[in-house]
Amino acid sequence: MSESVVILGGKRSAIGKFAGSLAGVTPTSLGSIVTKAALETAGVAPDMVDHAVYGNVLHSEARDVYIARVVAIDAGLPTHAPALTVNRLCGSGLQAIVSAIQLIQLGDAKIAIGGGVESMSRAGHLLPQLRFGAKMGDATAVDMMLASLHDPFGNGHMGITAENVASKFGVSREDQDAFAKTSQDRAAHAIAEGRFVDQIVGIDVGRGKSARHFDTDEHPRATSREDLAGLRAAFKEDGSVTAGNASGINDGAAAVVLASESAAAEQGLKPMARVLSYGFAAVPPEIMGVGPVPASKMALDRAGISADDLDVIESNEAFAAQACYVS
């Protein structure tokens, strides 16, 4: 029987908006900063870590090909500790945590790090014709950030998949705008109360007179139901998904320190929580946003509990349409 896995600590950056405060920070720097902070919070020395796993999708420079390894070594982990980069798109960071859990359960690590880093602001452009030369005509630069937001099976922009969810499951424009307003209000309220202070590590950004310490999520914005109702559909004519009830384009990073229960006890480390289970699921690409429903059911079944047993639920709000359906 596999050993129980515990969470020792974690940290994240504040979330930067597109072309915002974190646009000048490389993904590897973001990752190493949050990893150092997570280790410090957990009371774990870098040389105690056996393995590191990071999720990442978009590359911005050559070092990003080795992003997990660079982040780990820059954070002080020993060179004999392996590192792995995983890509499960929006779920990459969570997959990294699951992969770290599995390493511990299999006995391949006693202490591991799971994290994720993404800089959509710094995503590169691909020049496919230039590898072997474009003899005549124009050469096209492919925006990999925008390309990553399009379904590879011909279903268009991810916003269209949200439109599909809304129409298939009867989620109205009013429902979506109401959810979006509630989400913005919750974020603003939590920031005002300092609820994120302990989980965020500040990052120095800018130079000279523009230099400052960035430690507050900058994507949330004050809005009203009237403002949201006045926005045009963003992805199709007569649609219901708008810039106000769709997900943002952001930059950020996070890391979690995990350990076997016995290793934590041996080192005198105090766990924050114990991992009960996790779940995976796949759904039709044209309604990709409904995936959390079967995945959550699997996780609950594996843990032997029901949704009624949960006191707090955190669910990724990709689009208000899918968030309404999932909830």
Short mmCIF file of C-alpha atoms in Angstrom, two decimals:
data_model
loop_
_atom_site.label_atom_id
_atom_site.label_comp_id
_atom_site.label_asym_id
_atom_site.label_seq_id
_atom_site.Cartn_x
_atom_site.Cartn_y
_atom_site.Cartn_z
CA MET A 1 0.00 0.00 0.00
CA SER A 2 1.39 3.42 -0.93
CA GLU A 3 2.33 5.83 1.82
CA SER A 4 0.29 8.91 2.66
CA VAL A 5 1.50 12.17 1.13
CA VAL A 6 1.35 15.46 3.00
CA ILE A 7 1.62 19.09 1.95
CA LEU A 8 4.34 20.98 3.83
CA GLY A 9 3.95 24.44 2.33
CA GLY A 10 3.48 26.48 -0.79
CA LYS A 11 3.85 29.91 -2.30
CA ARG A 12 2.72 31.72 -5.41
CA SER A 13 3.44 34.96 -7.17
CA ALA A 14 0.80 37.62 -7.47
CA ILE A 15 -1.00 37.18 -10.79
CA GLY A 16 0.08 39.64 -13.44
CA LYS A 17 -2.19 40.76 -16.25
CA PHE A 18 -1.16 40.50 -19.90
CA ALA A 19 1.72 42.92 -20.60
CA GLY A 20 1.52 43.86 -16.93
CA SER A 21 3.86 43.86 -13.96
CA LEU A 22 5.38 40.42 -14.61
CA ALA A 23 5.88 40.84 -18.36
CA GLY A 24 9.55 41.66 -17.79
CA VAL A 25 10.23 38.60 -15.62
CA THR A 26 11.33 35.36 -17.28
CA PRO A 27 9.40 32.17 -16.54
CA THR A 28 12.48 30.52 -15.05
CA SER A 29 12.95 33.45 -12.67
CA LEU A 30 9.29 33.33 -11.66
CA GLY A 31 9.55 29.62 -10.94
CA SER A 32 12.75 29.81 -8.92
CA ILE A 33 11.47 32.71 -6.81
CA VAL A 34 8.28 30.91 -5.76
CA THR A 35 10.16 27.64 -5.20
CA LYS A 36 12.66 29.26 -2.84
CA ALA A 37 9.79 30.86 -0.93
CA ALA A 38 7.83 27.60 -0.77
CA LEU A 39 10.84 25.74 0.63
CA GLU A 40 11.41 28.42 3.24
CA THR A 41 7.76 28.34 4.27
CA ALA A 42 7.85 24.55 4.55
CA GLY A 43 11.07 24.57 6.56
CA VAL A 44 12.75 22.36 3.97
CA ALA A 45 16.35 22.89 2.89
CA PRO A 46 16.84 22.69 -0.91
CA ASP A 47 19.22 19.74 -0.57
CA MET A 48 16.45 17.70 1.07
CA VAL A 49 14.38 17.64 -2.13
CA ASP A 50 14.54 14.43 -4.17
CA HIS A 51 12.59 15.48 -7.26
CA ALA A 52 10.94 18.54 -8.80
CA VAL A 53 8.08 18.69 -11.30
CA TYR A 54 6.79 21.84 -12.98
CA GLY A 55 3.97 22.48 -15.41
CA ASN A 56 4.50 24.82 -18.36
CA VAL A 57 2.94 25.30 -21.79
CA LEU A 58 4.31 28.36 -23.58
CA HIS A 59 8.03 28.88 -24.17
CA SER A 60 9.48 32.37 -24.28
CA GLU A 61 13.22 31.73 -24.64
CA ALA A 62 15.68 28.88 -25.14
CA ARG A 63 16.06 28.17 -21.41
CA ASP A 64 12.36 27.37 -21.18
CA VAL A 65 12.98 24.08 -22.97
CA TYR A 66 14.73 23.06 -19.74
CA ILE A 67 12.38 25.03 -17.51
CA ALA A 68 11.92 22.52 -14.68
CA ARG A 69 15.65 21.86 -14.44
CA VAL A 70 16.58 25.54 -14.57
CA VAL A 71 13.97 26.48 -11.97
CA ALA A 72 15.08 23.69 -9.65
CA ILE A 73 18.81 24.46 -9.83
CA ASP A 74 18.27 28.22 -9.60
CA ALA A 75 16.18 27.58 -6.49
CA GLY A 76 19.11 25.77 -4.90
CA LEU A 77 18.14 22.15 -5.43
CA PRO A 78 21.11 19.78 -5.77
CA THR A 79 22.16 18.75 -9.27
CA HIS A 80 21.53 15.09 -8.43
CA ALA A 81 17.81 15.79 -7.90
CA PRO A 82 15.94 15.14 -11.17
CA ALA A 83 13.45 17.61 -12.61
CA LEU A 84 10.53 17.06 -14.97
CA THR A 85 8.42 19.45 -17.06
CA VAL A 86 4.82 18.43 -17.79
CA ASN A 87 2.22 19.92 -20.11
CA ARG A 88 -1.46 19.32 -19.44
CA LEU A 89 -2.37 22.79 -20.73
CA CYS A 90 -4.50 24.67 -18.17
CA GLY A 91 -4.01 21.82 -15.70
CA SER A 92 -0.22 21.65 -16.05
CA GLY A 93 0.62 23.00 -12.60
CA LEU A 94 -1.93 20.71 -10.96
CA GLN A 95 -0.59 17.78 -12.97
CA ALA A 96 2.89 18.61 -11.69
CA ILE A 97 1.61 18.32 -8.13
CA VAL A 98 -0.10 15.01 -8.94
CA SER A 99 3.11 13.73 -10.57
CA ALA A 100 5.08 14.71 -7.47
CA ILE A 101 2.53 12.88 -5.30
CA GLN A 102 2.91 9.78 -7.46
CA LEU A 103 6.71 9.90 -7.17
CA ILE A 104 6.37 9.87 -3.40
CA GLN A 105 3.72 7.14 -3.40
CA LEU A 106 5.93 4.97 -5.62
CA GLY A 107 8.92 5.44 -3.32
CA ASP A 108 10.92 7.35 -5.93
CA ALA A 109 11.09 10.41 -3.68
CA LYS A 110 10.58 11.28 -0.03
CA ILE A 111 10.29 15.02 -0.54
CA ALA A 112 9.25 16.56 -3.86
CA ILE A 113 8.15 19.86 -5.33
CA GLY A 114 5.20 20.32 -7.64
CA GLY A 115 4.61 23.66 -9.31
CA GLY A 116 3.81 25.58 -12.42
CA VAL A 117 4.85 28.70 -14.26
CA GLU A 118 3.39 30.54 -17.22
CA SER A 119 4.19 33.85 -18.85
CA MET A 120 1.60 34.43 -21.55
CA SER A 121 2.98 37.93 -22.00
CA ARG A 122 6.35 36.56 -23.10
CA ALA A 123 5.13 33.74 -25.35
CA GLY A 124 7.12 33.60 -28.55
CA HIS A 125 6.27 33.76 -32.25
CA LEU A 126 7.06 30.81 -34.48
CA LEU A 127 8.63 31.33 -37.93
CA PRO A 128 8.06 27.93 -39.60
CA GLN A 129 9.23 28.95 -43.09
CA LEU A 130 12.65 30.12 -41.94
CA ARG A 131 14.13 26.74 -40.93
CA PHE A 132 14.96 25.82 -44.53
CA GLY A 133 14.42 29.18 -46.15
CA ALA A 134 11.50 30.99 -47.74
CA LYS A 135 12.50 31.33 -51.39
CA MET A 136 9.75 33.77 -52.33
CA GLY A 137 6.90 35.65 -50.76
CA ASP A 138 6.06 36.56 -47.20
CA ALA A 139 7.06 34.59 -44.13
CA THR A 140 4.42 34.25 -41.44
CA ALA A 141 5.05 34.65 -37.72
CA VAL A 142 2.68 32.45 -35.69
CA ASP A 143 1.63 33.92 -32.35
CA MET A 144 2.03 30.91 -30.06
CA MET A 145 0.11 32.58 -27.25
CA LEU A 146 -2.96 33.02 -29.42
CA ALA A 147 -2.42 29.65 -31.08
CA SER A 148 -2.48 27.95 -27.69
CA LEU A 149 -5.97 29.33 -27.12
CA HIS A 150 -7.35 27.58 -30.20
CA ASP A 151 -8.64 24.02 -30.18
CA PRO A 152 -6.46 21.76 -32.41
CA PHE A 153 -9.48 19.76 -33.59
CA GLY A 154 -11.18 22.55 -35.47
CA ASN A 155 -13.48 23.87 -32.76
CA GLY A 156 -12.02 27.36 -32.89
CA HIS A 157 -11.05 29.60 -30.00
CA MET A 158 -11.53 28.34 -26.46
CA GLY A 159 -14.20 31.02 -26.13
CA ILE A 160 -16.27 29.07 -28.64
CA THR A 161 -16.08 25.98 -26.44
CA ALA A 162 -17.47 28.15 -23.64
CA GLU A 163 -20.26 29.23 -25.97
CA ASN A 164 -20.94 25.56 -26.64
CA VAL A 165 -21.20 24.82 -22.92
CA ALA A 166 -23.55 27.76 -22.42
CA SER A 167 -25.90 26.68 -25.21
CA LYS A 168 -25.77 22.94 -24.45
CA PHE A 169 -26.47 23.30 -20.74
CA GLY A 170 -28.65 26.39 -20.76
CA VAL A 171 -26.31 28.86 -19.06
CA SER A 172 -27.69 32.31 -19.86
CA ARG A 173 -25.79 35.54 -20.44
CA GLU A 174 -27.32 36.85 -17.21
CA ASP A 175 -26.06 33.81 -15.28
CA GLN A 176 -22.57 34.29 -16.69
CA ASP A 177 -22.44 38.01 -15.91
CA ALA A 178 -23.76 37.41 -12.40
CA PHE A 179 -21.07 34.80 -11.79
CA ALA A 180 -18.38 37.08 -13.21
CA LYS A 181 -19.48 39.92 -10.94
CA THR A 182 -19.46 37.63 -7.90
CA SER A 183 -16.00 36.35 -8.82
CA GLN A 184 -14.60 39.87 -9.13
CA ASP A 185 -16.23 40.87 -5.84
CA ARG A 186 -14.81 37.85 -4.03
CA ALA A 187 -11.32 38.57 -5.33
CA ALA A 188 -11.49 42.23 -4.33
CA HIS A 189 -12.85 41.34 -0.89
CA ALA A 190 -10.14 38.74 -0.30
CA ILE A 191 -7.41 41.16 -1.37
CA ALA A 192 -8.80 43.91 0.87
CA GLU A 193 -8.86 41.54 3.85
CA GLY A 194 -5.30 40.37 3.18
CA ARG A 195 -6.33 36.76 2.71
CA PHE A 196 -3.67 36.17 0.03
CA VAL A 197 -0.78 37.86 1.83
CA ASP A 198 0.61 34.68 3.37
CA GLN A 199 0.50 32.73 0.12
CA ILE A 200 2.11 35.36 -2.13
CA VAL A 201 5.83 36.06 -2.44
CA GLY A 202 6.49 39.56 -3.70
CA ILE A 203 8.71 40.10 -6.72
CA ASP A 204 10.80 43.17 -7.52
CA VAL A 205 9.90 44.42 -10.99
CA GLY A 206 10.86 47.37 -13.17
CA ARG A 207 14.00 49.46 -13.14
CA GLY A 208 15.01 52.89 -11.96
CA LYS A 209 12.08 55.12 -11.10
CA SER A 210 9.63 52.43 -12.21
CA ALA A 211 11.09 49.81 -9.84
CA ARG A 212 8.60 48.43 -7.32
CA HIS A 213 7.62 45.39 -5.30
CA PHE A 214 4.79 43.46 -6.95
CA ASP A 215 2.72 41.48 -4.46
CA THR A 216 -0.97 42.01 -5.29
CA ASP A 217 -3.03 40.32 -8.00
CA GLU A 218 -3.59 42.89 -10.71
CA HIS A 219 -6.14 41.14 -12.91
CA PRO A 220 -9.22 41.74 -10.70
CA ARG A 221 -11.07 44.92 -11.59
CA ALA A 222 -14.08 46.74 -10.23
CA THR A 223 -17.16 46.27 -12.37
CA SER A 224 -20.95 46.29 -12.23
CA ARG A 225 -23.73 44.18 -13.67
CA GLU A 226 -24.56 47.11 -15.93
CA ASP A 227 -21.00 47.34 -17.23
CA LEU A 228 -20.89 43.60 -17.88
CA ALA A 229 -24.26 43.64 -19.62
CA GLY A 230 -23.04 46.35 -21.98
CA LEU A 231 -20.15 44.29 -23.38
CA ARG A 232 -20.38 42.72 -26.80
CA ALA A 233 -20.00 39.01 -27.41
CA ALA A 234 -16.31 38.32 -28.02
CA PHE A 235 -16.26 35.11 -30.01
CA LYS A 236 -19.38 34.87 -32.15
CA GLU A 237 -22.27 37.05 -33.23
CA ASP A 238 -25.20 36.87 -30.82
CA GLY A 239 -23.04 34.91 -28.39
CA SER A 240 -23.02 35.21 -24.61
CA VAL A 241 -19.31 34.99 -23.78
CA THR A 242 -17.69 38.42 -23.42
CA ALA A 243 -14.42 39.89 -22.24
CA GLY A 244 -16.14 40.42 -18.91
CA ASN A 245 -17.18 36.83 -18.25
CA ALA A 246 -14.23 35.08 -19.89
CA SER A 247 -10.88 34.15 -18.40
CA GLY A 248 -7.97 36.56 -18.55
CA ILE A 249 -4.53 36.27 -20.12
CA ASN A 250 -2.09 36.24 -17.24
CA ASP A 251 1.40 35.59 -15.91
CA GLY A 252 2.34 33.84 -12.68
CA ALA A 253 3.92 30.90 -10.88
CA ALA A 254 3.34 28.68 -7.86
CA ALA A 255 5.06 25.82 -6.04
CA VAL A 256 4.05 23.29 -3.39
CA VAL A 257 6.37 21.19 -1.21
CA LEU A 258 5.18 17.61 -0.64
CA ALA A 259 6.55 14.74 1.41
CA SER A 260 5.75 11.24 2.56
CA GLU A 261 4.13 11.27 5.97
CA SER A 262 7.04 9.31 7.44
CA ALA A 263 9.67 11.65 5.96
CA ALA A 264 7.88 14.66 7.39
CA ALA A 265 7.81 13.02 10.82
CA GLU A 266 11.49 12.04 10.61
CA GLN A 267 12.49 15.62 9.79
CA GLY A 268 10.19 17.17 12.38
CA LEU A 269 8.20 18.99 9.70
CA LYS A 270 4.61 20.06 10.34
CA PRO A 271 2.21 19.23 7.49
CA MET A 272 -0.48 21.65 6.38
CA ALA A 273 -2.69 18.90 4.99
CA ARG A 274 -2.79 15.31 3.82
CA VAL A 275 -3.55 14.36 0.22
CA LEU A 276 -6.58 12.07 0.02
CA SER A 277 -6.95 11.55 -3.72
CA TYR A 278 -6.92 13.04 -7.19
CA GLY A 279 -8.86 12.43 -10.36
CA PHE A 280 -8.42 12.63 -14.13
CA ALA A 281 -11.00 12.92 -16.88
CA ALA A 282 -11.32 13.63 -20.59
CA VAL A 283 -14.35 15.09 -22.33
CA PRO A 284 -15.27 16.07 -25.92
CA PRO A 285 -12.97 18.91 -27.05
CA GLU A 286 -15.87 21.10 -28.12
CA ILE A 287 -17.05 21.31 -24.47
CA MET A 288 -13.65 21.08 -22.80
CA GLY A 289 -14.74 23.21 -19.83
CA VAL A 290 -16.92 20.49 -18.31
CA GLY A 291 -13.87 18.33 -17.48
CA PRO A 292 -13.78 19.21 -13.76
CA VAL A 293 -17.12 17.45 -13.21
CA PRO A 294 -16.04 13.86 -13.99
CA ALA A 295 -12.55 14.50 -12.58
CA SER A 296 -14.00 15.73 -9.29
CA LYS A 297 -16.37 12.77 -9.10
CA MET A 298 -13.42 10.42 -9.54
CA ALA A 299 -11.44 12.18 -6.82
CA LEU A 300 -14.40 12.08 -4.42
CA ASP A 301 -15.03 8.39 -5.11
CA ARG A 302 -11.38 7.54 -4.53
CA ALA A 303 -11.40 9.46 -1.26
CA GLY A 304 -14.60 7.79 -0.14
CA ILE A 305 -16.43 11.06 0.45
CA SER A 306 -19.15 13.12 -1.21
CA ALA A 307 -19.44 16.77 -2.17
CA ASP A 308 -21.57 17.27 0.94
CA ASP A 309 -18.50 16.48 3.06
CA LEU A 310 -16.54 19.43 1.63
CA ASP A 311 -16.34 22.72 3.50
CA VAL A 312 -14.43 24.67 0.83
CA ILE A 313 -14.28 24.11 -2.92
CA GLU A 314 -11.76 25.82 -5.19
CA SER A 315 -12.51 25.45 -8.88
CA ASN A 316 -10.72 27.01 -11.82
CA GLU A 317 -12.93 29.67 -13.37
CA ALA A 318 -11.87 29.42 -17.00
CA PHE A 319 -15.08 30.98 -18.30
CA ALA A 320 -18.17 31.94 -16.36
CA ALA A 321 -20.22 29.61 -18.58
CA GLN A 322 -18.25 26.53 -17.62
CA ALA A 323 -17.82 27.65 -14.01
CA CYS A 324 -21.60 27.93 -13.68
CA TYR A 325 -22.04 24.45 -15.13
CA VAL A 326 -19.32 22.89 -12.98
CA SER A 327 -20.66 24.42 -9.78
#
